[in-house]
PDB file of C-alpha atoms and ligand atoms in Angstrom:
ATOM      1  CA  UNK A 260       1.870  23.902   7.057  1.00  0.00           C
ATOM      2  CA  UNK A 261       3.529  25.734   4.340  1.00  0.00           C
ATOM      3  CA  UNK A 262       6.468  24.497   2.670  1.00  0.00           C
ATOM      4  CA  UNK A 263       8.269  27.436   4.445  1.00  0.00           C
ATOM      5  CA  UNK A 264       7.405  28.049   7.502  1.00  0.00           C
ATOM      6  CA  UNK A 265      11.060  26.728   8.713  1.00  0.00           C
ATOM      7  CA  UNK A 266      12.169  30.296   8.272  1.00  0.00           C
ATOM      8  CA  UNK A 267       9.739  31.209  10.493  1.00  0.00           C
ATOM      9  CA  UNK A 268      10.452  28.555  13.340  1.00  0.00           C
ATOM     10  CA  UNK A 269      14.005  29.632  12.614  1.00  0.00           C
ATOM     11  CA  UNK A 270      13.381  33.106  13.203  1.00  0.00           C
ATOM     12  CA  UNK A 271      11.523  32.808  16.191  1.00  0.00           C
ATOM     13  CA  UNK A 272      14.310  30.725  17.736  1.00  0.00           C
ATOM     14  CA  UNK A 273      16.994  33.342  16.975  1.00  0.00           C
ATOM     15  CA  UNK A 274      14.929  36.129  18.320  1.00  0.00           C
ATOM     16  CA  UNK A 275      14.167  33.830  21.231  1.00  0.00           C
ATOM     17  CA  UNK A 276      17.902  33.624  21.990  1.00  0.00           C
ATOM     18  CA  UNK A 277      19.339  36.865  21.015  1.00  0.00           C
ATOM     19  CA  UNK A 278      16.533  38.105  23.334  1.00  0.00           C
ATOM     20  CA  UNK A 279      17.777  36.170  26.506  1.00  0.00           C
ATOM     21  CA  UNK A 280      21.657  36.345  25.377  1.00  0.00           C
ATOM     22  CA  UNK A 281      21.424  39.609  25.837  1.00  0.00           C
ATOM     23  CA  UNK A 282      19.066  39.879  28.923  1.00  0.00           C
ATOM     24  CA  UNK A 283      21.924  37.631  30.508  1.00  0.00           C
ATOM     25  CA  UNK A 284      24.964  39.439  29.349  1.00  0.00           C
ATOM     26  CA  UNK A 285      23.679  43.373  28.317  1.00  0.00           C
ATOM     27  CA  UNK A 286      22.387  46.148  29.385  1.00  0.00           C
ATOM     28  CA  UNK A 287      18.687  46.717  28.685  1.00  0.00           C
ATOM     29  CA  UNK A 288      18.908  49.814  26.942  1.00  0.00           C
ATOM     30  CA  UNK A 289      21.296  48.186  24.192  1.00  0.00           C
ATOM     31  CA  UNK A 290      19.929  47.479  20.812  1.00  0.00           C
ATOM     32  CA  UNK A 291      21.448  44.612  19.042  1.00  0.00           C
ATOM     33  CA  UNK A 292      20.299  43.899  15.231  1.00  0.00           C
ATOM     34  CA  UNK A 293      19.967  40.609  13.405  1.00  0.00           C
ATOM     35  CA  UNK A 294      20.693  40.330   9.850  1.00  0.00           C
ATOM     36  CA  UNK A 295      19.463  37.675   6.998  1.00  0.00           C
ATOM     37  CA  UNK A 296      22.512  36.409   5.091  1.00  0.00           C
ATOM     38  CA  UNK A 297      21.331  35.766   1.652  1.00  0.00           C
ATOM     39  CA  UNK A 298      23.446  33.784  -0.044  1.00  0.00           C
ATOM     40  CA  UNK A 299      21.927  30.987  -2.803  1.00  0.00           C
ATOM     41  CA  UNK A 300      18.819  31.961  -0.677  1.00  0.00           C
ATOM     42  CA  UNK A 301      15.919  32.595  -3.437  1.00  0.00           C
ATOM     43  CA  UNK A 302      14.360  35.727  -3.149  1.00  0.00           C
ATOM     44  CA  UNK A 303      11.004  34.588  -2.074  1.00  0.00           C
ATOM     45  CA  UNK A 304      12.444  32.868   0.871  1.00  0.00           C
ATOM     46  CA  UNK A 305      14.292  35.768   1.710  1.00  0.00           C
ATOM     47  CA  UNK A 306      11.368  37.896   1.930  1.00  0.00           C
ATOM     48  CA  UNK A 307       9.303  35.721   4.338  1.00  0.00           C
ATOM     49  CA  UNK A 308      12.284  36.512   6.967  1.00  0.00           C
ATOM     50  CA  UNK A 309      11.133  40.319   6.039  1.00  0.00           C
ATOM     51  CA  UNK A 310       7.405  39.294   6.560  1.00  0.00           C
ATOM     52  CA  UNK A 311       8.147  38.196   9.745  1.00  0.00           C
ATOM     53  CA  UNK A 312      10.542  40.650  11.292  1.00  0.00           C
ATOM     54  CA  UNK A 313      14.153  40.600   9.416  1.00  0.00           C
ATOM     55  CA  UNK A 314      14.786  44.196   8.318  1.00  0.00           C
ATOM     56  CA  UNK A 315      18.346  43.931   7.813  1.00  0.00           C
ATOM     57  CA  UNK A 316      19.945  41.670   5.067  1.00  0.00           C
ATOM     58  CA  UNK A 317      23.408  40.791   3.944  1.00  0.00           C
ATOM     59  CA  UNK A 318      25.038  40.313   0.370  1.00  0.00           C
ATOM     60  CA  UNK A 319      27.788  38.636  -0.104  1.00  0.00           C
ATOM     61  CA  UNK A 320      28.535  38.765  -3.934  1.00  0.00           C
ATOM     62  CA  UNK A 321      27.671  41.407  -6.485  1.00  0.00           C
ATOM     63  CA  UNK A 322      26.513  39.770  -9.495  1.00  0.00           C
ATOM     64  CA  UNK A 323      23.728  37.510  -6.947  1.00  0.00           C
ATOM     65  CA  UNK A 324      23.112  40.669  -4.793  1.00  0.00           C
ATOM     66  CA  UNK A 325      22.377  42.407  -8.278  1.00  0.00           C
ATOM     67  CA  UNK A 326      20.287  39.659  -9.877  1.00  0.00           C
ATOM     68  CA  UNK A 327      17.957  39.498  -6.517  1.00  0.00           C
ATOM     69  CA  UNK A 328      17.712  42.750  -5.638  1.00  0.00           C
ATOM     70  CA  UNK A 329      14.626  43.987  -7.626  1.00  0.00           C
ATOM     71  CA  UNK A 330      12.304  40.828  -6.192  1.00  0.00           C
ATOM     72  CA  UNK A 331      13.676  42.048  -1.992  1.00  0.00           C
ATOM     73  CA  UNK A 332      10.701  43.678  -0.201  1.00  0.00           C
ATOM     74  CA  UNK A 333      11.865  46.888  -0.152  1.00  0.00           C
ATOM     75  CA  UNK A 334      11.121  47.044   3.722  1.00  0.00           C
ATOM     76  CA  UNK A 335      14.391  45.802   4.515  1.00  0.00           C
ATOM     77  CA  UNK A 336      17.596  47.449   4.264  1.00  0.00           C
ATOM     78  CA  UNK A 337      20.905  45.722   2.336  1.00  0.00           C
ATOM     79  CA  UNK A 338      24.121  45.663   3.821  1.00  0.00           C
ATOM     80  CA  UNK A 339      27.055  44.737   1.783  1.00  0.00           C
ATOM     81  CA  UNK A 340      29.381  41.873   3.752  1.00  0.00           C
ATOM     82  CA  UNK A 341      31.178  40.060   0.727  1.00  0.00           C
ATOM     83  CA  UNK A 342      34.646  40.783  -0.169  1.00  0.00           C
ATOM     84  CA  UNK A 343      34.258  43.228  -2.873  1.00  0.00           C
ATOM     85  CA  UNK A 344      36.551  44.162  -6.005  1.00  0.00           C
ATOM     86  CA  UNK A 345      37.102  47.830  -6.469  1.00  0.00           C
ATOM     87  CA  UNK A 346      35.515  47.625 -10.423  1.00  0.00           C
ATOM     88  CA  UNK A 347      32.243  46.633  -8.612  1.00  0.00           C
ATOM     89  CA  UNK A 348      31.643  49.444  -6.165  1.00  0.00           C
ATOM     90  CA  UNK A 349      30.170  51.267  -8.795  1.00  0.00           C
ATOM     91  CA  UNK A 350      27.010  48.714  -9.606  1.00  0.00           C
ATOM     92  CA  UNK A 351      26.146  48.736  -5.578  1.00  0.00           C
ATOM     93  CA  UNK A 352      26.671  52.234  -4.803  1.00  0.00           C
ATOM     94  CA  UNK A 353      23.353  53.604  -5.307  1.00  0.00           C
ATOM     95  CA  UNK A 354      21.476  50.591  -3.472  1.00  0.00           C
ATOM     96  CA  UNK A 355      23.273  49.123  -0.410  1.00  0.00           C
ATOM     97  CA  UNK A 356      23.194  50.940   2.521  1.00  0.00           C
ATOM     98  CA  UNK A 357      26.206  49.936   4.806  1.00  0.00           C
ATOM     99  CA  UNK A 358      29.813  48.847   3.179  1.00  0.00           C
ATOM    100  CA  UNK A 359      30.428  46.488   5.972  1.00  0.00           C
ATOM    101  CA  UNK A 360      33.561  44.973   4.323  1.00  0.00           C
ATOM    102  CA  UNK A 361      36.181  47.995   3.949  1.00  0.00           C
ATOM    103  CA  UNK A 362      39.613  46.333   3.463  1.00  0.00           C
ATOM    104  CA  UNK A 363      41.798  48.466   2.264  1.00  0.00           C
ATOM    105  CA  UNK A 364      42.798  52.185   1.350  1.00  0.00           C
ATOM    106  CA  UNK A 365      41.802  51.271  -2.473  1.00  0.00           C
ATOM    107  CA  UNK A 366      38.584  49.782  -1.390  1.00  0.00           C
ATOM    108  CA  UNK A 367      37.835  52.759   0.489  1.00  0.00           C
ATOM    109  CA  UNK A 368      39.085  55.336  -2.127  1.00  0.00           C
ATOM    110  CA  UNK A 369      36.927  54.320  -5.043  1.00  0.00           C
ATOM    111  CA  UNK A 370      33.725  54.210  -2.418  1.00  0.00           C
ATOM    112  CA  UNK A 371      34.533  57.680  -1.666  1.00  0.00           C
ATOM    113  CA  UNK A 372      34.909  58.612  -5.495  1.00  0.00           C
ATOM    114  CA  UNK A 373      31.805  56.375  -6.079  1.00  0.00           C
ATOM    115  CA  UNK A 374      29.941  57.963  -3.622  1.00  0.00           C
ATOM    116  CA  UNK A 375      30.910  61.918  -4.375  1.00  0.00           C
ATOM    117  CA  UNK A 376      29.396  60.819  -7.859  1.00  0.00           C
ATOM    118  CA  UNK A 377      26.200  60.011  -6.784  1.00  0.00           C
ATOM    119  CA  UNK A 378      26.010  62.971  -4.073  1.00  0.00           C
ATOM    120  CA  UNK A 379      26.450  60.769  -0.790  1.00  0.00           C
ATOM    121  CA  UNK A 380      27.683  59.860   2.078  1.00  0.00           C
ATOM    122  CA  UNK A 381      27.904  56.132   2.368  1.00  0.00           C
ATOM    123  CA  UNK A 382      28.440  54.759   5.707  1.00  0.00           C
ATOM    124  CA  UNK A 383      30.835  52.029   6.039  1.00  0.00           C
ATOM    125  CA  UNK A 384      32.415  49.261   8.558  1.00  0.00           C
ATOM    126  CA  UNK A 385      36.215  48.558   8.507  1.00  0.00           C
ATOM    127  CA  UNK A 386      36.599  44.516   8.099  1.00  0.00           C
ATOM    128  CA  UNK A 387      38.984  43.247  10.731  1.00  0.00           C
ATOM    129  CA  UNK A 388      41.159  40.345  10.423  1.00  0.00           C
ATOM    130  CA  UNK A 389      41.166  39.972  14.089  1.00  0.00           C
ATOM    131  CA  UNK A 390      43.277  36.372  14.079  1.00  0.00           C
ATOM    132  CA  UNK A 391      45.591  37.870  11.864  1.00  0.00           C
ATOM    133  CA  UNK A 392      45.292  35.034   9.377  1.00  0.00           C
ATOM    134  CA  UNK A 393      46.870  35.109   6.287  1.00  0.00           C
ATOM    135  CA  UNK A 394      43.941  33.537   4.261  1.00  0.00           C
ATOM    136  CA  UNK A 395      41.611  36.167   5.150  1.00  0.00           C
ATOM    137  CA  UNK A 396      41.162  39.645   3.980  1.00  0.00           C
ATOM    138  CA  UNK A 397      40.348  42.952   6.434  1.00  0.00           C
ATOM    139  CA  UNK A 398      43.019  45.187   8.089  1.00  0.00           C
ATOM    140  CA  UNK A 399      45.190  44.123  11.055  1.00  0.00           C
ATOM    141  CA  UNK A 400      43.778  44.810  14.534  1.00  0.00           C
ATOM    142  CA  UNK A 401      47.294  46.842  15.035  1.00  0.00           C
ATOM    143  CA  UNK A 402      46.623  48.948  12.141  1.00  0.00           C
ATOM    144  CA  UNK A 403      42.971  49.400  12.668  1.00  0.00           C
ATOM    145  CA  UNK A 404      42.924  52.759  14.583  1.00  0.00           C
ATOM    146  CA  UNK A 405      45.874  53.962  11.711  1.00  0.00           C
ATOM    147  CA  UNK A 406      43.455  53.027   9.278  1.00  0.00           C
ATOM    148  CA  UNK A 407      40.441  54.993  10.612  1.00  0.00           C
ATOM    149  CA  UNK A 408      42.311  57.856  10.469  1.00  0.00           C
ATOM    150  CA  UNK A 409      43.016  57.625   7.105  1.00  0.00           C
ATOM    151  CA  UNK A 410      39.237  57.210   6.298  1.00  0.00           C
ATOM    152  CA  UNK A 411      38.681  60.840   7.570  1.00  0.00           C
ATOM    153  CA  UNK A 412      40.164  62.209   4.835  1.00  0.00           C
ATOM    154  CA  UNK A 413      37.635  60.764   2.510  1.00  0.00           C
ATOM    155  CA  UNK A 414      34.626  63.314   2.712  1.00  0.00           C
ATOM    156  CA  UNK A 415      32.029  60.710   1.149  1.00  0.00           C
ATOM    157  CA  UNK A 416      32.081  57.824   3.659  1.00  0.00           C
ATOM    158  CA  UNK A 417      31.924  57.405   7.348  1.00  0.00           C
ATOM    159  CA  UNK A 418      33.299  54.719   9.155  1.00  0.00           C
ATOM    160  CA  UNK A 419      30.040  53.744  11.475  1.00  0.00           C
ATOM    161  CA  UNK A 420      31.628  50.209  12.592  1.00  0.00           C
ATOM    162  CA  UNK A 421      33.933  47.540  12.692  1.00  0.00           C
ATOM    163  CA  UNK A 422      33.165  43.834  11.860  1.00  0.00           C
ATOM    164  CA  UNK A 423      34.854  41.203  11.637  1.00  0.00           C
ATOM    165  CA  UNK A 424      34.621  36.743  10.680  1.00  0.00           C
ATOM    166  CA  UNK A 425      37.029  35.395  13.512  1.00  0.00           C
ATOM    167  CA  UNK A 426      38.883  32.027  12.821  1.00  0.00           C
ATOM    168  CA  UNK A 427      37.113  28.863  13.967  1.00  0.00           C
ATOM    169  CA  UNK A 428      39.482  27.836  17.001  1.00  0.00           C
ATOM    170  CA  UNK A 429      39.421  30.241  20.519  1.00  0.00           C
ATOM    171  CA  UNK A 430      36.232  31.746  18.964  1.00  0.00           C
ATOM    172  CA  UNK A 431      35.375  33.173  22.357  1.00  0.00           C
ATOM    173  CA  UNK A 432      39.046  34.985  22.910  1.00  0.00           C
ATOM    174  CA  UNK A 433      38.816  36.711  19.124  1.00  0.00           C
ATOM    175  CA  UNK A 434      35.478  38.209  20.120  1.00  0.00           C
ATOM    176  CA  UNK A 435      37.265  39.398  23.361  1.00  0.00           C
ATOM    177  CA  UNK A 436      39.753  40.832  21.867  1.00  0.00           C
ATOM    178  CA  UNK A 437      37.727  42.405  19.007  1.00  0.00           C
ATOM    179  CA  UNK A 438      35.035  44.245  21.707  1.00  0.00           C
ATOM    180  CA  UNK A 439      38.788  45.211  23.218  1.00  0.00           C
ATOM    181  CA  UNK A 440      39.923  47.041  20.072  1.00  0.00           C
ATOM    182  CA  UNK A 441      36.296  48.491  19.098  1.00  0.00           C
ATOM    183  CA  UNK A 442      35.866  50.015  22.454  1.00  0.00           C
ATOM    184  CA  UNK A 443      39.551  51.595  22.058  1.00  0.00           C
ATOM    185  CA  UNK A 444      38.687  52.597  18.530  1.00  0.00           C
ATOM    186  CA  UNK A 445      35.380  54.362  19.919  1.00  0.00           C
ATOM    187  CA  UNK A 446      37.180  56.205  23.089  1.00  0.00           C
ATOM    188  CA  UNK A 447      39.748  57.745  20.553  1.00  0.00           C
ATOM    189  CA  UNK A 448      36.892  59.686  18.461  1.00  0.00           C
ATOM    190  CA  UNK A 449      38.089  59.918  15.340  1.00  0.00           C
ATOM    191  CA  UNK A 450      37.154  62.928  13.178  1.00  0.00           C
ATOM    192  CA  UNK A 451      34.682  62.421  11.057  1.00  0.00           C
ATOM    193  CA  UNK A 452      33.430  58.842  11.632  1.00  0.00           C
ATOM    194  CA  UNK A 453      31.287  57.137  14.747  1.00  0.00           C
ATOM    195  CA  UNK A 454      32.334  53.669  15.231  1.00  0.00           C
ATOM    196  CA  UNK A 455      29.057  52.165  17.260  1.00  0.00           C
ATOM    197  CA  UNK A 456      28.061  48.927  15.309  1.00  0.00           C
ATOM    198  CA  UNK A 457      30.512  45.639  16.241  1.00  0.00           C
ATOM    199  CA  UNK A 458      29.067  43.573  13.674  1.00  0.00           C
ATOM    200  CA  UNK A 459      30.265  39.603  14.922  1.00  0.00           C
ATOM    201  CA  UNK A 460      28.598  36.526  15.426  1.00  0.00           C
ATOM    202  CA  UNK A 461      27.338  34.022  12.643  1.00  0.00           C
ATOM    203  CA  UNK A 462      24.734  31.152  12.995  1.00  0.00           C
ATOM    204  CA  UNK A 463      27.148  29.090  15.366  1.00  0.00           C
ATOM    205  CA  UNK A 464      28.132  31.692  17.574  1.00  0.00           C
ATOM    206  CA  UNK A 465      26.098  34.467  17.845  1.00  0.00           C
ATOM    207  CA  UNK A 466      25.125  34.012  21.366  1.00  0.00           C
ATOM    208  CA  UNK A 467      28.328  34.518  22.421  1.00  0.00           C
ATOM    209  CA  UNK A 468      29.555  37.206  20.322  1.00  0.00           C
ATOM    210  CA  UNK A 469      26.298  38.946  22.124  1.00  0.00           C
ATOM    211  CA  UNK A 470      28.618  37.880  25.637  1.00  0.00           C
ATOM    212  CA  UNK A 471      31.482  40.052  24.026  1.00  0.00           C
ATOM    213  CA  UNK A 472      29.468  42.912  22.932  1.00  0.00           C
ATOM    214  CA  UNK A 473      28.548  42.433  18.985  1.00  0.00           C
ATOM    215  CA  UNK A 474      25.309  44.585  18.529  1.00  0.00           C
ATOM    216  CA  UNK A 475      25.079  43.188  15.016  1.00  0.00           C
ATOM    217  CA  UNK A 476      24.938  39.072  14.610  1.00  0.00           C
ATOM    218  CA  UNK A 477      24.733  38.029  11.191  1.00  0.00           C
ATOM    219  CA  UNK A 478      23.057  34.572  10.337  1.00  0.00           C
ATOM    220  CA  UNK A 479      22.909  33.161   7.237  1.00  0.00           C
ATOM    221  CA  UNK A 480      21.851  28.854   7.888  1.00  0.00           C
ATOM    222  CA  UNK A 481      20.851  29.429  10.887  1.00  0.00           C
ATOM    223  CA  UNK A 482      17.767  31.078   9.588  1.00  0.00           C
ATOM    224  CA  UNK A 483      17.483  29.698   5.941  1.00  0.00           C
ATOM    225  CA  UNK A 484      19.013  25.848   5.749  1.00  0.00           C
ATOM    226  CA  UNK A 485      22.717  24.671   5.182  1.00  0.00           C
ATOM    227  CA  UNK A 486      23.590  26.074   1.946  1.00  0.00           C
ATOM    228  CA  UNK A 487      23.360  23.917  -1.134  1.00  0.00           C
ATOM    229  CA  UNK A 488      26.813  24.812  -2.544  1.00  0.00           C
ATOM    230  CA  UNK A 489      30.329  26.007  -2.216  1.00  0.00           C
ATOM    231  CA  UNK A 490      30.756  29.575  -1.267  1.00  0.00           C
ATOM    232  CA  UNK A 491      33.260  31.395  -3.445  1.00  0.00           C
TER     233      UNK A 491
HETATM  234  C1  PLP B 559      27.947  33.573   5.054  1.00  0.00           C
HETATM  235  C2  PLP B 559      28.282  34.663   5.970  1.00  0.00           C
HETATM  236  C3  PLP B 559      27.645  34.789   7.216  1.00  0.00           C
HETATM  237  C4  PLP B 559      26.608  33.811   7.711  1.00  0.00           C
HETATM  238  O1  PLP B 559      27.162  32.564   7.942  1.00  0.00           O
HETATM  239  P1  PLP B 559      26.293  31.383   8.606  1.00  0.00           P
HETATM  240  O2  PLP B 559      27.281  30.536   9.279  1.00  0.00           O
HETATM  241  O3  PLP B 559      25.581  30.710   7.491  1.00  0.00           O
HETATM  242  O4  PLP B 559      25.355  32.022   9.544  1.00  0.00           O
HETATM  243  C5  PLP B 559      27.980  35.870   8.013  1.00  0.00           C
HETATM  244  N1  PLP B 559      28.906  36.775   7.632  1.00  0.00           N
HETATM  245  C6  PLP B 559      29.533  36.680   6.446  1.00  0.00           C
HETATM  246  C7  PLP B 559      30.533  37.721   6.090  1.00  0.00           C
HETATM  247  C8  PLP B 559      29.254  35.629   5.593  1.00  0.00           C
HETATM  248  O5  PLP B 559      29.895  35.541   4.418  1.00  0.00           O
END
């Protein structure tokens, strides 16, 4: 035994039951991804969930994502899910690969300025505050569709997906409701952007955010231990 193989047990149970969540509730021919949350997770942990099968990963704060980085296998890709200060866009720009935390127009402006900089296109996912709770950041679920339209005037991203952290009471009604708004978000075909990833579902619930259609669960202690401290 090796000091981590939990990881690996871990991993093999999620796969286990993403695999027959969505053999129960999906369609064969769906994909659905699962991403390593990295937070306080040591980079050498981190990359035995890449050794066996993670390629996906999620940062939730700059200054860790930044300090880590280098020591990732570079096998995986990094998505950024962390709320994220405009001033900062500019040290993750060249390195993450989805924005999965767009919440708001000045958010989205300096990624688009960031991004014409540095000569691309970076995909990102509108963050929707689907409870409409005042403690939590992302866009409105009435103003969602509003806001997507405003993201086509900004040549250097694309709005690829919605995601969203629901509150922790009716769990199973917010995911309803948010596979409600993402498939009226996706019928309306907004210039410029293809809304296909519903990123939803965290280590306590991901089987049933697979019921309501997320195609993108991300687990964080669930795959690598409770977390040791507070999350800021
Ligand atoms: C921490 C975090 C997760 C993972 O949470 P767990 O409950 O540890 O699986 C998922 N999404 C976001 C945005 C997070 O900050």
């Amino acid at each position: 035994m090796n000091e981590y193989d939990f990881v690996k047990e871990n991993l093999k149970r999620i796969l286990f039951e993403v695999g027959e969540a969505k053999a129960k509730y999906r369609s064969s021919d769906e994909k659905i991804e699962v991403m390593a949350v990295t937070k306080t997770v040591a980079p050498e942990i981190v990359n035995i969930a890449i050794e066996n099968g993670i390629t996906l990963l999620g940062e939730n704060r700059v200054q860790e994502y930044l300090g880590k980085r280098d020591s990732y296998d570079k096998s995986a890709r990094v998505d950024f899910i962390g709320h994220l200060q405009t001033n900062k866009v500019k040290y993750i720009i060249d390195s993450i690969s989805v924005i999965q935390s767009v919440d708001s127009l000045r958010l989205a402006e300096e990624i688009n300025r960031q991004s014409e900089k540095i000569g691309r296109v970076t995909d990102v996912y509108v963050e929707v505050n689907i409870g409409g709770e005042e403690s939590k950041s992302g866009i409105l679920p009435e103003e969602t569709e509003e806001f997507i339209h405003k993201m086509s005037e900004y040549s250097n991203i694309r709005v690829c997906g919605m995601m969203t952290i629901p509150p922790k009471t009716d769990i199973e009604k917010n995911f309803s409701k948010m596979r409600q708004l993402f498939i009226d978000i996706r019928g309306k075909n907004i210039d410029n952007n293809n809304v296909c990833v519903l990123s939803m579902g965290m280590s306590a619930d991901y089987t049933a955010a697979i019921k309501h259609g997320s195609n993108l669960v991300r687990i964080g202690s669930g795959l690598f231990g409770a977390r040791k401290y507070m999350e800021g």
